[in-house]
Coordinates of C-alpha atoms in Angstrom, one line a residue:
X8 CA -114.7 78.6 -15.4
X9 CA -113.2 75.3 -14.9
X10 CA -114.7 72.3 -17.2
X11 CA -115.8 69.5 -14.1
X12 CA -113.5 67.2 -14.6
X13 CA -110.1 68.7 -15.8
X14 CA -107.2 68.5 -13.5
X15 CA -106.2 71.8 -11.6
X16 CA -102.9 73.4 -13.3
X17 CA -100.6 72.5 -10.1
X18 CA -101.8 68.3 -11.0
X19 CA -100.5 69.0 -14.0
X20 CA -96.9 69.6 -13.8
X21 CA -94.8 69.4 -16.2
X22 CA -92.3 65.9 -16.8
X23 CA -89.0 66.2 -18.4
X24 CA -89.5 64.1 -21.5
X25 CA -88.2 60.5 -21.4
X26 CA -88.8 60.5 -17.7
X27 CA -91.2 57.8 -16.4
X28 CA -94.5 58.3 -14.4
X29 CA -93.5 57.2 -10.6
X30 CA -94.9 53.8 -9.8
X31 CA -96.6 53.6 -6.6
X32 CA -95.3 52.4 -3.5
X33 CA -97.7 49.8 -3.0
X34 CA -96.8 48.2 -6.0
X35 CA -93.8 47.6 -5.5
X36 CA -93.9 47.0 -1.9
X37 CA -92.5 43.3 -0.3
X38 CA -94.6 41.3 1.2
X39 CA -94.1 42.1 5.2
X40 CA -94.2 38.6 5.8
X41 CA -91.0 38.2 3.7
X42 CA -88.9 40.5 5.9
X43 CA -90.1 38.5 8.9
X44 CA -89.3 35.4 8.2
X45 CA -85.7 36.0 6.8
X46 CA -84.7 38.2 10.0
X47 CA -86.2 35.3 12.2
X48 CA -84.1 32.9 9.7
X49 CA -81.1 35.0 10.2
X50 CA -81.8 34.6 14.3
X51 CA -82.6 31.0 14.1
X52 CA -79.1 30.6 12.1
X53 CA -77.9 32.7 15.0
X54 CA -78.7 30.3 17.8
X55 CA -76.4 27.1 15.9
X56 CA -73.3 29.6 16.9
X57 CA -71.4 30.7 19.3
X58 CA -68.5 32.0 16.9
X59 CA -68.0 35.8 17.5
X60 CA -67.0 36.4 13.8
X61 CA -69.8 34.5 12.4
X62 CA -72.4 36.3 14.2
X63 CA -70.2 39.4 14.2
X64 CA -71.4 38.8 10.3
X65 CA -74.7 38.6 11.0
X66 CA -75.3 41.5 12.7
X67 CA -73.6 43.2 10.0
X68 CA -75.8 41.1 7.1
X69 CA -78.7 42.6 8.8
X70 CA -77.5 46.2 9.5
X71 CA -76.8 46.5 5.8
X72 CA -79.9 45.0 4.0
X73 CA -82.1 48.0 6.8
X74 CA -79.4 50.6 5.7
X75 CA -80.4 49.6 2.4
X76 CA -84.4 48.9 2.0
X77 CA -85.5 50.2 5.4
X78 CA -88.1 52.7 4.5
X79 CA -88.9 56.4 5.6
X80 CA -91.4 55.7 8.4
X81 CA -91.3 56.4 12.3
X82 CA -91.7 53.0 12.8
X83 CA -88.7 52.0 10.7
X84 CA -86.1 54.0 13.4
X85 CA -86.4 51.0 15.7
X86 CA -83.4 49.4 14.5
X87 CA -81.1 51.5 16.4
X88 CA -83.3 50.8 20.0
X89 CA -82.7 47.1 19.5
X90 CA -79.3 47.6 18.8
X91 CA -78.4 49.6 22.2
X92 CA -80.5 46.6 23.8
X93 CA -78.3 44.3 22.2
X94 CA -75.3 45.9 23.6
X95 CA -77.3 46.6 27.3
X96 CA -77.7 42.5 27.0
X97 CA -73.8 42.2 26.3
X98 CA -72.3 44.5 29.6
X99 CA -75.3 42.8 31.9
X100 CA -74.1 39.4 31.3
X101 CA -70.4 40.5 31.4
X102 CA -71.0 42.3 34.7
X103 CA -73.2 39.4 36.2
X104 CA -70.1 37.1 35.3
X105 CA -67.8 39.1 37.1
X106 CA -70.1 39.5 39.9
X107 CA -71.2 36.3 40.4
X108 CA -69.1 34.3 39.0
X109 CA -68.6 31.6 36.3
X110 CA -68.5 27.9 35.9
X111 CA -66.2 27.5 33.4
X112 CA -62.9 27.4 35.2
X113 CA -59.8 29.4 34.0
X114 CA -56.3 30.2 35.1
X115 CA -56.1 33.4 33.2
X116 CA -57.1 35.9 36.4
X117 CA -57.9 39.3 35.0
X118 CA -58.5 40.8 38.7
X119 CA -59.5 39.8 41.9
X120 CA -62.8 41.0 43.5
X121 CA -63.3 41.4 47.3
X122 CA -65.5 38.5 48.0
X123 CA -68.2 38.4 50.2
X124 CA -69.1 35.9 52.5
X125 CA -71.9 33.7 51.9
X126 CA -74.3 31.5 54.7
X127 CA -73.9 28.0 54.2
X128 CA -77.5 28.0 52.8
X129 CA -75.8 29.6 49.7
X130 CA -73.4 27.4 48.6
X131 CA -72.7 27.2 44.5
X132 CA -73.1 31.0 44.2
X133 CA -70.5 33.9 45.2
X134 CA -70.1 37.1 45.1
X135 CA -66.8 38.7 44.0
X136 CA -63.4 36.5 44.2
X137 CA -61.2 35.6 40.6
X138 CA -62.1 37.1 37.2
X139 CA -60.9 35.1 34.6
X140 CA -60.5 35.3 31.2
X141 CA -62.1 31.9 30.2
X142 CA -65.2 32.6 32.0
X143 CA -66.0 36.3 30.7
X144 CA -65.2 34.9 27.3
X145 CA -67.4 32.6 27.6
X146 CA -70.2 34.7 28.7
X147 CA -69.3 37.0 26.2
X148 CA -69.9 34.0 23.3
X149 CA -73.2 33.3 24.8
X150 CA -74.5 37.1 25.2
X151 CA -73.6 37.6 21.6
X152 CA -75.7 34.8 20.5
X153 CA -78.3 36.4 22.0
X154 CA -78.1 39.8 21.0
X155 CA -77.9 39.0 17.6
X156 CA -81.4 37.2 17.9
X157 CA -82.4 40.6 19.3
X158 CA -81.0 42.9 16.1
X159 CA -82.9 40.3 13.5
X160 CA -86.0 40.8 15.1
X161 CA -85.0 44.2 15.6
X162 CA -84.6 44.4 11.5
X163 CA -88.0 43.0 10.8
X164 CA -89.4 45.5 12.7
X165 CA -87.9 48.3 11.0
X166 CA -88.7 46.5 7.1
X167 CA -91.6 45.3 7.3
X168 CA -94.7 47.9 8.1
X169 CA -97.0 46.5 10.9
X170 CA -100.4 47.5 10.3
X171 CA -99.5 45.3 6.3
X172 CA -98.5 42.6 8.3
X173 CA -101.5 42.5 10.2
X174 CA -103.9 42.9 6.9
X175 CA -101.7 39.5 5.8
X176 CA -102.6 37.1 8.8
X177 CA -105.3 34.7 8.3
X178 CA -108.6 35.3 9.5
X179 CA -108.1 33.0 12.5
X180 CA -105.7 35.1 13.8
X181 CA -106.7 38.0 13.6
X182 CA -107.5 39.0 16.9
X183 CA -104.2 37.7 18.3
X184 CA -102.5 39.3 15.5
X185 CA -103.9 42.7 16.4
X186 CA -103.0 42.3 20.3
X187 CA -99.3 41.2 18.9
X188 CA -98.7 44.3 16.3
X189 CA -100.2 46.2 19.0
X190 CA -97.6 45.4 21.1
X191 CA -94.3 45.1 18.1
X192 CA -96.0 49.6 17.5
X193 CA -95.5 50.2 20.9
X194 CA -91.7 50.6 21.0
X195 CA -91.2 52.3 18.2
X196 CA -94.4 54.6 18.4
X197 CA -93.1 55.6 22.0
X198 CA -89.3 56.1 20.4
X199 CA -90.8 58.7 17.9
X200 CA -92.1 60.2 20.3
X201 CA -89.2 60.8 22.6
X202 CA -87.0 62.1 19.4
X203 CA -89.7 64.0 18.9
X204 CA -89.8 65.7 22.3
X205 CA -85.9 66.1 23.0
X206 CA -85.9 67.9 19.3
X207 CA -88.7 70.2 20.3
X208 CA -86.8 70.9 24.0
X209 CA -83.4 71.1 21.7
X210 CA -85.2 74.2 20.0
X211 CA -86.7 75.5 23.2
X212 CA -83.1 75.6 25.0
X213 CA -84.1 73.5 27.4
X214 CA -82.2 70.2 28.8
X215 CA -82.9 67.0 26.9
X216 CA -80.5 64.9 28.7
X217 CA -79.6 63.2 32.2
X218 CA -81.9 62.3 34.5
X219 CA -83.7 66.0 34.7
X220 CA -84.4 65.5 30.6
X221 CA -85.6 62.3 30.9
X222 CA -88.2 63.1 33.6
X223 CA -89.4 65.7 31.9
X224 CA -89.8 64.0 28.3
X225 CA -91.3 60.8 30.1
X226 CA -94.3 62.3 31.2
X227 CA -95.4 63.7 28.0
X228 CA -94.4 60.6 26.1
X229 CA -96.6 58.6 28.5
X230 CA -99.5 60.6 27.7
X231 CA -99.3 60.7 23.9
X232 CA -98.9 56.3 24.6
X233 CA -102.3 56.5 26.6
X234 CA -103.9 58.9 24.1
X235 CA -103.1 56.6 21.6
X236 CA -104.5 53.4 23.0
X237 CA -107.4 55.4 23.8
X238 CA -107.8 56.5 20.0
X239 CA -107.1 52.3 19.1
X240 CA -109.6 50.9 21.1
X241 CA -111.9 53.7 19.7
X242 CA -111.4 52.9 16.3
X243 CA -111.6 48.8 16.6
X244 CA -114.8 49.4 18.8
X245 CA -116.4 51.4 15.7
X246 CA -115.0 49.0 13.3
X247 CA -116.8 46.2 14.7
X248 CA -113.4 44.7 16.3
X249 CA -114.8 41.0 17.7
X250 CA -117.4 40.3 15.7
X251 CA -117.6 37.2 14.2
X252 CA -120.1 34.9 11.9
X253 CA -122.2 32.0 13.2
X254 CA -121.0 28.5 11.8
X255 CA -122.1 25.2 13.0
X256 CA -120.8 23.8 15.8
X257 CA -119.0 20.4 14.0
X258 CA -117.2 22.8 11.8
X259 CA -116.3 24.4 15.2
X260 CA -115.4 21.6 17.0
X261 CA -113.3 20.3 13.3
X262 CA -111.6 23.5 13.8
X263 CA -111.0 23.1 17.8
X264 CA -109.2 19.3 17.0
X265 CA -107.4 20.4 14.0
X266 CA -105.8 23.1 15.5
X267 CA -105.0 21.5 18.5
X268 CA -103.6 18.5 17.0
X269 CA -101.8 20.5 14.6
X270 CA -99.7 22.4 17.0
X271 CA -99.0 19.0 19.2
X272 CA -97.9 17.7 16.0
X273 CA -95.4 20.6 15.1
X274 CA -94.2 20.1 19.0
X275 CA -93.4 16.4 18.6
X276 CA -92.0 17.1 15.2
X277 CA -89.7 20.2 16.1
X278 CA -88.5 18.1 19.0
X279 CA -87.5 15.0 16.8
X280 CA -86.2 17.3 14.3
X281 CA -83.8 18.9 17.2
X282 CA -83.0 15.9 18.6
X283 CA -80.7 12.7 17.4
X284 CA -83.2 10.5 18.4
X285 CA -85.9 12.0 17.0
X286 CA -84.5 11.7 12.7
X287 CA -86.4 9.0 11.4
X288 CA -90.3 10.5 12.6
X289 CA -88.9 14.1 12.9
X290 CA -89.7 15.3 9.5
X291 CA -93.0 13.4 8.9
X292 CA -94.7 14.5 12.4
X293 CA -93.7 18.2 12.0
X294 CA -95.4 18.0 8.3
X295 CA -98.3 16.5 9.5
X296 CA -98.5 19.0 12.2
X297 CA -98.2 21.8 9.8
X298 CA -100.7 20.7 7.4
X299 CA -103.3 20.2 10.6
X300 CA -102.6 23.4 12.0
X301 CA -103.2 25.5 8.1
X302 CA -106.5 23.3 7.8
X303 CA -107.2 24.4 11.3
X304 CA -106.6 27.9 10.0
X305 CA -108.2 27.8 7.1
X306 CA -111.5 26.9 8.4
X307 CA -111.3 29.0 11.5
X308 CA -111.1 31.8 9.0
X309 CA -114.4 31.8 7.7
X310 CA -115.7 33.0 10.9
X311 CA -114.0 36.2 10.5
X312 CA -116.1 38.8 8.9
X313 CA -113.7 41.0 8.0
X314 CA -112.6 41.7 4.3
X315 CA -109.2 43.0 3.0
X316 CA -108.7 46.2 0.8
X317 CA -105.7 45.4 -1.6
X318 CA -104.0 43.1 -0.2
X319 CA -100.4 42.6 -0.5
X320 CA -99.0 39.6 -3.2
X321 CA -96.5 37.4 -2.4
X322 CA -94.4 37.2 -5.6
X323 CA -91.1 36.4 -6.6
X324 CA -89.4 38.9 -4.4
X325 CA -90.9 37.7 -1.3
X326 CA -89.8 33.6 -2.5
X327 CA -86.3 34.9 -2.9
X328 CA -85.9 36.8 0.4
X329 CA -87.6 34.1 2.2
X330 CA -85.3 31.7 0.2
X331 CA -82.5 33.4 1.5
X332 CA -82.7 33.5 4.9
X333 CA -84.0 29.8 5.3
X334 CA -81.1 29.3 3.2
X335 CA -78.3 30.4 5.5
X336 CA -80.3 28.6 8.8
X337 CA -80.3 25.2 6.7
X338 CA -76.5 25.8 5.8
X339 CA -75.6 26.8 9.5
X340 CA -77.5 23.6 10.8
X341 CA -75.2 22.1 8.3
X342 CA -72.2 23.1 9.4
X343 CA -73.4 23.1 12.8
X344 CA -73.3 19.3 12.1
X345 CA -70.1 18.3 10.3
X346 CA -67.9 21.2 12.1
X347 CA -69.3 22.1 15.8
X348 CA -65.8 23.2 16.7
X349 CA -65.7 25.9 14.2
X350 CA -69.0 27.4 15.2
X351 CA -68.8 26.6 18.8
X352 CA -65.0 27.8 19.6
X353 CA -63.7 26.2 22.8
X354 CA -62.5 28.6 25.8
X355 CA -60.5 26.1 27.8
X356 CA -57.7 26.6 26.6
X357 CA -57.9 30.2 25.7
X358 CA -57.6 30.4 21.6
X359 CA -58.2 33.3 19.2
X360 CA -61.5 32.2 17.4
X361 CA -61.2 31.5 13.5
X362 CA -64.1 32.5 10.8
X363 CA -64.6 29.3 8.9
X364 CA -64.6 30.2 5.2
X365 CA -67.8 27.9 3.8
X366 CA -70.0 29.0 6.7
X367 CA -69.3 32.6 6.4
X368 CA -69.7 32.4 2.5
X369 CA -73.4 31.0 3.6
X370 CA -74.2 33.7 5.6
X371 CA -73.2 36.5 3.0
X372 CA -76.3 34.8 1.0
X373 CA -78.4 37.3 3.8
X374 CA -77.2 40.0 1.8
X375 CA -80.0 38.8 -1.8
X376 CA -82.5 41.6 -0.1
X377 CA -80.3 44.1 -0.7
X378 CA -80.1 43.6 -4.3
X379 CA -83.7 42.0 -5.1
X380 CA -86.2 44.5 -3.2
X381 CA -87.0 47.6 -4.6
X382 CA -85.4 51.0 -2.8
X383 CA -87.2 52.7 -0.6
X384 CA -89.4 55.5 -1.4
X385 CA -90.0 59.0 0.7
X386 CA -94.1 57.6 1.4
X387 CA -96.3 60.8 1.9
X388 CA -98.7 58.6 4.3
X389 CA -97.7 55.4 5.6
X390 CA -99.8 54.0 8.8
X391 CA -97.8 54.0 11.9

């Protein structure tokens, strides 16, 4: 007979000596809101370029630091999804160029399109005629800019977990942050699913590609989608999801006015900041703004009866991938600044784009998560 308390013979298992216990996961965890805010840094940086090389660098900045820390969840497969989106964004623009045309005029004609003939009603828009090399360049530049905005936020997603990002909103936010991570699990949730399917038809014999495989895989991947959002709205429901505490109505209509004026003030303050005009009240506005909006946040918060079971800590880790990212968007605004030619390559004339050194030694400071976050671990149960 077993004493009540001592640990069955299988918990028990024998550790080489000199080998240390394995710390758990949680522990050593980042802080989700860490891997958000340097992927949107990394896409903010992003937008002050049109270089192909330097966000030809980002792209790859971001691929390695998810081939590096990206952990062994479902959710964490995304990555590749927003990559082929990235590259669907890429041939679109390219074909709606050479479909419709391009304002930037060239003399370097790739091929020449049948045109069609237009009422007079249409005039400024045409379908077919030249295809020049200036103009698809152009577009080119431009798409790229925006798919690498979609492979950062294509990186958070598959770093940071969603359900510990949602524990670390505020109170206040709560509700919209549940309707947002509701939406960020949805993609990836619905591409485990698929893989999931075309393995099991794989096995079975059966087709798993072309338009037959895809018809066939939808529907069940549909179904397990609304079963799911049947089993969420389920679970908030008996959770008392929407439930919130009475507090008087001044610190209600405090909360109201500071919020509002708080994001007004981050408006006015981003604008100045964006703008030339805008330098000298830029800065103090946005502050201001931000300080309104936390306060606004802060006491919206304690209507929220909800409390938090361990709750990730933002620690050094988190400063120094945070730090990292703002880091290359303030260097990019920088050089975005003193050297707009070298991030913003001209087309007319037609020149080979160059990768300016000092910028492109700012971006490779994207790489610190790679080298400061702990590796991943294989996680036994990790929420979806």
């Amino acid at each position: 007979m077993r004493r009540s308390g001592a640990r069955p013979a299988s918990s028990r298992a024998a550790r080489p000596a000199g080998v240390p216990a394995p710390r758990h996961h949680r522990a050593d965890a980042l802080h989700p809101g860490a891997w958000w805010l340097w992927a949107l840094a990394l896409g903010v940086a992003a937008t002050r370029t049109t270089n192909p090389l330097l966000l030809a660098l980002l792209v790859a900045v971001s691929a390695y630091v998810v081939l590096a820390r990206r952990p062994h969840t479902p959710w964490s497969r995304s990555y590749g999804a927003f990559v082929k989106l990235a590259l669907a964004v890429l041939v679109i623009r390219l074909l709606f160029t050479a479909v419709l045309g391009s304002p930037i005029p060239g003399t370097h004609v790739i091929v020449t399109l049948p045109e069609v003939p237009l009422p007079d009603w249409a005039q400024g828009i045409r379908l077919g005629g030249r295809v020049t090399a200036e103009g698809l360049t152009f577009a080119l530049y431009d798409a790229m800019k925006l798919a690498t905005l979609l492979i950062c936020v294509g990186a958070a997603n598959a770093l940071a977990s969603p359900s510990r990002l949602l524990k670390a909103l505020p109170g206040a936010l709560y509700e919209a942050g549940v309707a947002v991570v509701v939406a960020l699990t949805f993609a990836p949730s619905l591409i485990a699913d698929g893989r999931r399917l075309r393995a099991a038809r794989r096995l079975r014999g059966r087709p798993d590609k072309g338009v037959r495989g895809l018809l066939q895989v939808g529907l069940p991947v549909l179904e397990g989608a609304l079963e799911r959002s049947v089993a969420l709205a389920a679970a908030m429901d008996a959770r008392g999801y929407g439930r919130t505490a009475s507090v008087p109505a001044a610190v209600r209509r405090t909360t109201a006015a500071l919020t509002l004026a708080g994001l007004l003030g981050v408006c006015a303050g981003t604008y100045g900041v964006l703008t030339a005009a805008g330098g000298t009240y830029g800065v103090p506005v946005l502050a201001a703004g931000l300080a309104a909006a936390l306060a606004g946040l802060w006491l919206g918060g304690r209507r929220s009866l909800r409390t938090r079971y361990r709750p990730d800590r933002w620690g050094a880790r988190a400063w120094l991938v945070t730090a990292s990212g703002a880091a290359v968007a303030a260097l990019l605004f920088l050089a975005a600044a003193r050297d707009p030619a070298a991030l913003r390559p001209g087309v007319v004339p037609l020149v080979a784009p160059t990768l300016p050194l000092w910028p492109a030694a700012a971006v490779l400071i994207g790489l610190l998560p790679a080298f400061v976050t702990p590796a991943p671990e294989q996680l036994a149960k990790e929420p979806s």
